[in-house]
CSV table of N, CA and C in Angstrom, one decimal:
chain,number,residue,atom,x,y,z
K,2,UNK,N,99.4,89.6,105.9
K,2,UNK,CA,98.2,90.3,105.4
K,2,UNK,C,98.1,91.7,105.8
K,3,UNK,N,98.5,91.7,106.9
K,3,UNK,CA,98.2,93.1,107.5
K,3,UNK,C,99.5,94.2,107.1
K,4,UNK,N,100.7,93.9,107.0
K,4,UNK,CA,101.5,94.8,106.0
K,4,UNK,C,101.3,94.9,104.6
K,5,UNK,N,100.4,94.4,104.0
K,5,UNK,CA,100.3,94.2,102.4
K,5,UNK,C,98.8,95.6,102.7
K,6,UNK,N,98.0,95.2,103.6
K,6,UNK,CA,96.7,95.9,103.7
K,6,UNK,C,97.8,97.4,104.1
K,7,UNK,N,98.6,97.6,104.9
K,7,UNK,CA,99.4,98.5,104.8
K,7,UNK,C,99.7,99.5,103.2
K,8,UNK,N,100.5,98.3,102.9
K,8,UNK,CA,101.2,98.5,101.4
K,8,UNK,C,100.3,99.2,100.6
K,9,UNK,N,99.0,98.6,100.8
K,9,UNK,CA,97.6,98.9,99.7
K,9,UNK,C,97.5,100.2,100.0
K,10,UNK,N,97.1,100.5,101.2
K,10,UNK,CA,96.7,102.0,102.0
K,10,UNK,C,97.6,103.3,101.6
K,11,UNK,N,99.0,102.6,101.5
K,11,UNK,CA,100.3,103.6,101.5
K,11,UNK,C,100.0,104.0,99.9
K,12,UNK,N,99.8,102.7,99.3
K,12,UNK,CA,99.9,103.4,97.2
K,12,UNK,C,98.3,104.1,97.1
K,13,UNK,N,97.3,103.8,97.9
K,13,UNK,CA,96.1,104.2,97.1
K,13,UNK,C,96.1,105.8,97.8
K,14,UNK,N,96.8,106.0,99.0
K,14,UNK,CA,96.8,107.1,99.9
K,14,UNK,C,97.8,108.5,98.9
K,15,UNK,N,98.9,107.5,98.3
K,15,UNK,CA,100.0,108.4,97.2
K,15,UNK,C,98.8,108.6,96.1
K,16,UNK,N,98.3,107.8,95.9
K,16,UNK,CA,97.3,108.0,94.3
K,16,UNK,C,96.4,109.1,94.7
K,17,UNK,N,95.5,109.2,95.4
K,17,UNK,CA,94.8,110.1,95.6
K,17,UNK,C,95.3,111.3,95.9
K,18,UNK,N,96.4,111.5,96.7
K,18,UNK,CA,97.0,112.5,96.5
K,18,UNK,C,97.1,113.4,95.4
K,19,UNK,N,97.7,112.4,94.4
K,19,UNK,CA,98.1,113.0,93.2
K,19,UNK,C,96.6,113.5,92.0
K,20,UNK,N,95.6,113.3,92.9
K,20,UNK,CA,94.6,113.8,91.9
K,20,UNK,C,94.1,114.8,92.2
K,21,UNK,N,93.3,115.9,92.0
K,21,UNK,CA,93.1,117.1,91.9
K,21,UNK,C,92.3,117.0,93.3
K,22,UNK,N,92.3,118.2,94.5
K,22,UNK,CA,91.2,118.0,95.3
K,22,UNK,C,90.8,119.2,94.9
K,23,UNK,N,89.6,119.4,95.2
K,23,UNK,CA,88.5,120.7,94.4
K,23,UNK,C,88.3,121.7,95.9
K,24,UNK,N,88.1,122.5,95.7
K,24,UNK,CA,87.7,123.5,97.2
K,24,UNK,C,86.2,123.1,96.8
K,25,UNK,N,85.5,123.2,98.2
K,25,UNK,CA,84.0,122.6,98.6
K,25,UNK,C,83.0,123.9,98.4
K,26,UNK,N,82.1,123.9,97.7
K,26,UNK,CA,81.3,125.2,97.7
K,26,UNK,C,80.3,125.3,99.2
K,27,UNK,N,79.6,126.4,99.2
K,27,UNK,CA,78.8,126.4,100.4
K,27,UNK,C,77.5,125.4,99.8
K,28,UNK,N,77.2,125.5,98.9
K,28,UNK,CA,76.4,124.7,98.4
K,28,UNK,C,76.4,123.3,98.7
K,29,UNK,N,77.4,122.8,98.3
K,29,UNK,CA,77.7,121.8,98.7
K,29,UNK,C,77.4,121.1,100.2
K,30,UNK,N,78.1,122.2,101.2
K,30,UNK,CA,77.9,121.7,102.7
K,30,UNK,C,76.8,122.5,102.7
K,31,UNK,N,75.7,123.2,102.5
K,31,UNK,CA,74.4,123.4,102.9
K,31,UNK,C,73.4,122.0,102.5
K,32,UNK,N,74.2,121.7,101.2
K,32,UNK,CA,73.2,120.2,100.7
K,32,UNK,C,73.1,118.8,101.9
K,33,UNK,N,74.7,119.3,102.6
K,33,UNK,CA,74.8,118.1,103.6
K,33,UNK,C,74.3,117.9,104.6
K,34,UNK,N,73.0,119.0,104.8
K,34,UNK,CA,72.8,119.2,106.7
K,34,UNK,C,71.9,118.1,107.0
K,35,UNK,N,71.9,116.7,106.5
K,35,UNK,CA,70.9,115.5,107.2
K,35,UNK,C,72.8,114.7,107.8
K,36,UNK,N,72.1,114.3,108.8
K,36,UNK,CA,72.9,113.3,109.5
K,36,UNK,C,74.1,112.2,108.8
K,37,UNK,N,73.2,111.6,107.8
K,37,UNK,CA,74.1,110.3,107.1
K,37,UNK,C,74.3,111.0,105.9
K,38,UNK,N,74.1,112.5,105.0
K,38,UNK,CA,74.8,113.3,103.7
K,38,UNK,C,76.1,113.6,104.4
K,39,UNK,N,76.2,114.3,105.8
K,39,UNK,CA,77.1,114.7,106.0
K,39,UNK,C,78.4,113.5,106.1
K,40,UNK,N,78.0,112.2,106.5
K,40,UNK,CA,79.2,111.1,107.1
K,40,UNK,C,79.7,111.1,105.8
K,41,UNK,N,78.9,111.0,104.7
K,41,UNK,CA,78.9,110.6,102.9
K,41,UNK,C,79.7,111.8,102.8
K,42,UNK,N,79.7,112.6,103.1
K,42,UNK,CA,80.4,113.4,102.5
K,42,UNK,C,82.0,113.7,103.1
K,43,UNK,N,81.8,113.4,104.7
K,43,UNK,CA,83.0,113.5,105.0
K,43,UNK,C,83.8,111.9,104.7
K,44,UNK,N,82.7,111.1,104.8
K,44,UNK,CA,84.0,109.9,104.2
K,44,UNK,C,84.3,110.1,102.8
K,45,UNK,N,84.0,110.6,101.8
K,45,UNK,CA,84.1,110.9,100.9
K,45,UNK,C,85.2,112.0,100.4
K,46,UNK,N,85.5,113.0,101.0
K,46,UNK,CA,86.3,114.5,101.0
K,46,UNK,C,87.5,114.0,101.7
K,47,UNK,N,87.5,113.7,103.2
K,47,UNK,CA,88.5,113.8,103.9
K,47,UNK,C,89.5,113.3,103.9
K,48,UNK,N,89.3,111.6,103.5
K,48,UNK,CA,90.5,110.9,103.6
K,48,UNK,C,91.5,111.3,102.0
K,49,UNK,N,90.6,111.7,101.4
K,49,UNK,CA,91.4,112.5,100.0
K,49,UNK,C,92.7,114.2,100.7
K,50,UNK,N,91.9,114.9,101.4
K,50,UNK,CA,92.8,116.0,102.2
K,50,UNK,C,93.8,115.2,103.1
K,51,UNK,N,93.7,114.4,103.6
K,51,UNK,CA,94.4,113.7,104.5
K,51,UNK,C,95.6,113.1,103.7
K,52,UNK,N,95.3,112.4,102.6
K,52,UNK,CA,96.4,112.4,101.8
K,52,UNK,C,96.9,112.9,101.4
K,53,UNK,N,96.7,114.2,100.7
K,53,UNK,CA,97.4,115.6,100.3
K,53,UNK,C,98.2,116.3,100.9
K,54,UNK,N,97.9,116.3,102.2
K,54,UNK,CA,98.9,116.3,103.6
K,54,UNK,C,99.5,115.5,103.5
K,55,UNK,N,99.7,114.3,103.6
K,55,UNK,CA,101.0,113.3,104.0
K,55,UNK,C,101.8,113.8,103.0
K,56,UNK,N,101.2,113.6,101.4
K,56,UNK,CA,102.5,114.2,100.6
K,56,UNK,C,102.8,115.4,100.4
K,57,UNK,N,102.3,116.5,101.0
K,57,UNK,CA,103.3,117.7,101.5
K,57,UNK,C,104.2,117.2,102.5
K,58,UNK,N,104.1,116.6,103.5
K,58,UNK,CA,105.1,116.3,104.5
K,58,UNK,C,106.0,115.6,103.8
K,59,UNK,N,105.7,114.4,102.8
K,59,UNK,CA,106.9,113.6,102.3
K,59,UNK,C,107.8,114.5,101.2
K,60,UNK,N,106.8,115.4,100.5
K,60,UNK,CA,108.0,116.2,99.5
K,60,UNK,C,108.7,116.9,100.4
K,61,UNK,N,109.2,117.1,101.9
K,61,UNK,CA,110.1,117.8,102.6
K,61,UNK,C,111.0,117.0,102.3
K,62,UNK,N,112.5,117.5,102.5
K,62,UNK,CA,113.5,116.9,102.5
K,62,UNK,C,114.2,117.0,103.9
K,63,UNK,N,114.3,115.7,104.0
K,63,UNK,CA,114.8,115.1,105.8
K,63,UNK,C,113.5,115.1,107.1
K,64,UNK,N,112.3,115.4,105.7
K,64,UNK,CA,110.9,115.2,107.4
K,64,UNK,C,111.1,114.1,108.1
K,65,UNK,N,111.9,113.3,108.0
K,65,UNK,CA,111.7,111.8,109.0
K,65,UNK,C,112.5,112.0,110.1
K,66,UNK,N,113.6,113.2,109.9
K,66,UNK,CA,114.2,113.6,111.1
K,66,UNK,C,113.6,114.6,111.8
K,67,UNK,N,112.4,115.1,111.7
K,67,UNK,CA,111.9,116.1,112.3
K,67,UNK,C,110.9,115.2,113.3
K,68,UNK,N,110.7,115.1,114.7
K,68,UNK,CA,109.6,113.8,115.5
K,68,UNK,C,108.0,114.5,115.1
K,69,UNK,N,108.4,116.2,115.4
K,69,UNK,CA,106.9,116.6,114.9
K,69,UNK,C,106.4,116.3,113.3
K,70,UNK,N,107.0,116.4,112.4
K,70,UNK,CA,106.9,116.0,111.2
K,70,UNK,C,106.5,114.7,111.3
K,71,UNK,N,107.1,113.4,111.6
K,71,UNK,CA,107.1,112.2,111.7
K,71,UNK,C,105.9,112.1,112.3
K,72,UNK,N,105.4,112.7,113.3
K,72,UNK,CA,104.3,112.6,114.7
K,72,UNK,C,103.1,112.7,113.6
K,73,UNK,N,103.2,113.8,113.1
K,73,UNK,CA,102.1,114.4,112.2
K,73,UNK,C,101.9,113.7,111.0
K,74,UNK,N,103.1,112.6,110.5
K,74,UNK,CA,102.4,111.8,109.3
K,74,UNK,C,102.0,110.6,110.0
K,75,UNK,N,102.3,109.9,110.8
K,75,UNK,CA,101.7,108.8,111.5
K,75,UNK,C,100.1,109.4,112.3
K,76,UNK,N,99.9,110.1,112.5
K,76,UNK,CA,98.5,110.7,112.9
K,76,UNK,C,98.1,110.7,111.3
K,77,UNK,N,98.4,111.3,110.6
K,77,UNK,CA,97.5,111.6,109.3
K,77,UNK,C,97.5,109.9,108.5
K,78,UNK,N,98.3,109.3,108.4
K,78,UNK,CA,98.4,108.0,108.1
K,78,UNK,C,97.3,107.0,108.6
K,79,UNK,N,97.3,107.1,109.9
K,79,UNK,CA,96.2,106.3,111.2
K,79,UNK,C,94.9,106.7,110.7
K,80,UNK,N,95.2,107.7,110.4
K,80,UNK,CA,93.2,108.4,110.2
K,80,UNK,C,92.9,108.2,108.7
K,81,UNK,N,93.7,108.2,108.2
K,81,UNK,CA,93.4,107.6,106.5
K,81,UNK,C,93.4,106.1,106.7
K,82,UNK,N,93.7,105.3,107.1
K,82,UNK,CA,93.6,104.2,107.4
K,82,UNK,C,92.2,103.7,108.0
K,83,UNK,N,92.1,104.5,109.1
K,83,UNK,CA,90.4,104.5,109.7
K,83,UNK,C,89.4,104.5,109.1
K,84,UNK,N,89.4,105.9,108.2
K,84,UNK,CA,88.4,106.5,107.8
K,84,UNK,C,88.4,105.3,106.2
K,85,UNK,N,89.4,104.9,106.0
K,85,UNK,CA,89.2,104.0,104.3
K,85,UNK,C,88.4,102.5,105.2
K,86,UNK,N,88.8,102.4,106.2
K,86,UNK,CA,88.6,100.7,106.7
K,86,UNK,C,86.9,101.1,107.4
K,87,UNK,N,86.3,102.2,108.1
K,87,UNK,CA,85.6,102.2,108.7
K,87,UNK,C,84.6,102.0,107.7
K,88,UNK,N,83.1,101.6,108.3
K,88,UNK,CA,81.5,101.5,107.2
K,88,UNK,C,81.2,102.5,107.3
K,89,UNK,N,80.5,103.1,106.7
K,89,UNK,CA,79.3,103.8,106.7
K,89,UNK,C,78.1,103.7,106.4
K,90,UNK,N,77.3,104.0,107.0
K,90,UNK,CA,75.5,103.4,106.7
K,90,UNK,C,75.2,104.3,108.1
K,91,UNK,N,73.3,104.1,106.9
K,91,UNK,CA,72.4,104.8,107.8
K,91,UNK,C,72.0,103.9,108.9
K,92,UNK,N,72.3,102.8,108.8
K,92,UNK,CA,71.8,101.7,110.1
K,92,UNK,C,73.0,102.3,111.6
K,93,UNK,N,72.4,102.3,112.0
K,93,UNK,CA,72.5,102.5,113.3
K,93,UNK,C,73.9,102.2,113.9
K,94,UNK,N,74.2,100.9,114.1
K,94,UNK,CA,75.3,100.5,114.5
K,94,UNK,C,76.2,100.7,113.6
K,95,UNK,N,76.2,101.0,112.3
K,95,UNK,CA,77.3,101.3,111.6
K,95,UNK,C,77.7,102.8,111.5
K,96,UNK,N,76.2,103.6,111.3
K,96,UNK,CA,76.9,105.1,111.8
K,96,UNK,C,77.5,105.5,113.3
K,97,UNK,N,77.5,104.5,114.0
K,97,UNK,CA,78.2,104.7,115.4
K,97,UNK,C,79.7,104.4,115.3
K,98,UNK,N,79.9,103.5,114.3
K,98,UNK,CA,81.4,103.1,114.2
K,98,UNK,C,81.8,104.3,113.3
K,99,UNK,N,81.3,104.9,112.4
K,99,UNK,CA,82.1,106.0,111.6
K,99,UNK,C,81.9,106.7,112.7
K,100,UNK,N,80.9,107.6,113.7
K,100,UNK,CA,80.9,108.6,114.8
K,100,UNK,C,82.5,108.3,115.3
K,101,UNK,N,82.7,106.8,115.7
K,101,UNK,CA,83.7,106.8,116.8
K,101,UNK,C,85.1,106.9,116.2
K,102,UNK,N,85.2,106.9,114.9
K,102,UNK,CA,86.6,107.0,114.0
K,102,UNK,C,86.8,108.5,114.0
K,103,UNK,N,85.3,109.5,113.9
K,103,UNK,CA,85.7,111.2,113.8
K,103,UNK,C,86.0,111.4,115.5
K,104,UNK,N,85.3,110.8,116.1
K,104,UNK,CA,85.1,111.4,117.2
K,104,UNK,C,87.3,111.3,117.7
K,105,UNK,N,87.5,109.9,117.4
K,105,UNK,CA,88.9,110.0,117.7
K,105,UNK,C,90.0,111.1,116.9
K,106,UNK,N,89.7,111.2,115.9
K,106,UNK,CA,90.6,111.9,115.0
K,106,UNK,C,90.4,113.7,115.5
K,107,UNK,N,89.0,113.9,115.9
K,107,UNK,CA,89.2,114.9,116.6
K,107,UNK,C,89.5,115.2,118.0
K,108,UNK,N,89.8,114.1,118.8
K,108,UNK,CA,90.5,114.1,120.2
K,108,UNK,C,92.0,114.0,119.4
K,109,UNK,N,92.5,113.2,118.6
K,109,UNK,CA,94.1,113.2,118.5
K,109,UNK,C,94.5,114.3,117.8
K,110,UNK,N,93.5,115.4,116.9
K,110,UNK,CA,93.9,116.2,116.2
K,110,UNK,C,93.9,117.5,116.9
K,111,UNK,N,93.1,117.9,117.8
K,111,UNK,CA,93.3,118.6,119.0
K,111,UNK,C,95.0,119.3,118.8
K,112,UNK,N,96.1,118.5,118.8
K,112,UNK,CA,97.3,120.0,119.0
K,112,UNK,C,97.7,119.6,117.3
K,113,UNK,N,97.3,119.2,116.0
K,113,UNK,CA,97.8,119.2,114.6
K,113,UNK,C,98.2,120.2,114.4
K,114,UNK,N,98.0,121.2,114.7
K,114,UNK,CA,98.4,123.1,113.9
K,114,UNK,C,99.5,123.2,115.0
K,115,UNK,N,99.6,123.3,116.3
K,115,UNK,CA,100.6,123.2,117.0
K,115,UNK,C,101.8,122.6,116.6
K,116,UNK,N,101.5,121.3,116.5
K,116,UNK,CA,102.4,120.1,116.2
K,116,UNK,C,103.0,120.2,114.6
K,117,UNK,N,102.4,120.8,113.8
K,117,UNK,CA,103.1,121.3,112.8
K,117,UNK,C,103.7,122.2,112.3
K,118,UNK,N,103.3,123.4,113.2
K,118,UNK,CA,104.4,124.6,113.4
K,118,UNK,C,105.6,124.1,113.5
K,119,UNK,N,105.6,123.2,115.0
K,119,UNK,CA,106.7,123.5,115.5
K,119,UNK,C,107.6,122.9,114.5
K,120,UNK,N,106.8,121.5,113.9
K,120,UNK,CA,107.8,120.6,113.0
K,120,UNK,C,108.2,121.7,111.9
K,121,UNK,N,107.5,122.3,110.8
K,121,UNK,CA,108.1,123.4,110.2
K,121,UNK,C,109.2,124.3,110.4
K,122,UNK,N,109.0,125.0,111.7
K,122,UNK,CA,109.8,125.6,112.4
K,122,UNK,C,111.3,124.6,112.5
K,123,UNK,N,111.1,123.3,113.0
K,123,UNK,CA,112.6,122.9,113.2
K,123,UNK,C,113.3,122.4,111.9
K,124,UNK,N,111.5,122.2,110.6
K,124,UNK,CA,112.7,121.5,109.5
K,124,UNK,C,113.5,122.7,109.0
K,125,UNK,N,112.8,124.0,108.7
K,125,UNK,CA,112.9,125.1,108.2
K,125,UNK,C,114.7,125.5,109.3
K,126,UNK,N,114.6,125.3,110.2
K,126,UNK,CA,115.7,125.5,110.8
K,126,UNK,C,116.9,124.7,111.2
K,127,UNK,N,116.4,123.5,110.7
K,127,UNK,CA,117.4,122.6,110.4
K,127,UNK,C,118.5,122.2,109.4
K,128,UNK,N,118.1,123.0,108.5
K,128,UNK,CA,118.9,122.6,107.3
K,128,UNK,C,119.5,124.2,106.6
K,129,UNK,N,120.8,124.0,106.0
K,129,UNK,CA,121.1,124.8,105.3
K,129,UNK,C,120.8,125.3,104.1
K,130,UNK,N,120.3,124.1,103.6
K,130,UNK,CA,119.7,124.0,102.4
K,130,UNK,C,118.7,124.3,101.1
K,131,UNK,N,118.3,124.5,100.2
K,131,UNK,CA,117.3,125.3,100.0
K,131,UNK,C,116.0,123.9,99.7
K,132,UNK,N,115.5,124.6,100.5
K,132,UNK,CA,113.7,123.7,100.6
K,132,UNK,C,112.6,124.5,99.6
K,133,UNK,N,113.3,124.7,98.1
K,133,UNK,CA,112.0,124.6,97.5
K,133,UNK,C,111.5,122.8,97.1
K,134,UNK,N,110.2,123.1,96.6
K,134,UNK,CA,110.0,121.7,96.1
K,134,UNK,C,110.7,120.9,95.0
K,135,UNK,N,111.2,119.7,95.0
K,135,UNK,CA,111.6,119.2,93.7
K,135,UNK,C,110.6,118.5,93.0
């Protein structure tokens, strides 16, 4: 069950990818300033960006040999996984379980810009190759 719940995660995570993500107006995040608009909103937005990311990393060619590359889609993978499996609600005990899903993704996301430099840096320098997109 638990690699099929995998399996599920991996095609609905590729599907959203492939659909349009929109830039967020200010409007938008001004409409969000109550406590449970904003969870709605980020469970709603993020795990979509989070996917968009994984498949830039996967359109690289040879990212599974890069560990920062690899590092950086298993982080982005784990948090799309969270954030799709976590509840959200205005009750109490369940906005504490979505708090504790952000609260982690921003303790492990803490060095992401770092950690994808460098991966960039070694795919970009790894290969002879030409790395436009196919």
């Amino acid at each position: 069950p638990e690699s099929l719940l995998e399996q599920f995660l991996q095609t609905e995570a590729a599907y959203v990818a492939s659909s349009q993500v929109t830039a967020v107006s200010m409007h938008e995040i001004l409409d969000t300033m109550q406590g449970h608009r904003v969870a709605q909103f980020i469970h709603m937005e993020f795990p979509k960006r989070i996917a968009v990311r994984m498949s830039m990393i996967e359109s690289l060619v040879g990212w599974q040999m890069i560990p920062e590359l690899v590092q950086s889609h298993e982080n982005l993978s784990c948090w799309y996984r969270d954030l799709r499996l976590v509840r959200r609600n205005r009750e109490v005990g369940l906005m504490k379980e979505f708090i504790a899903v952000m609260k982690k993704i921003k303790r492990q996301g803490d060095g992401m810009v770092r950690l994808g430099v460098l991966g960039m840096h070694k795919w970009y320098s790894s290969s002879h190759t030409d790395h436009t997109d196919e």
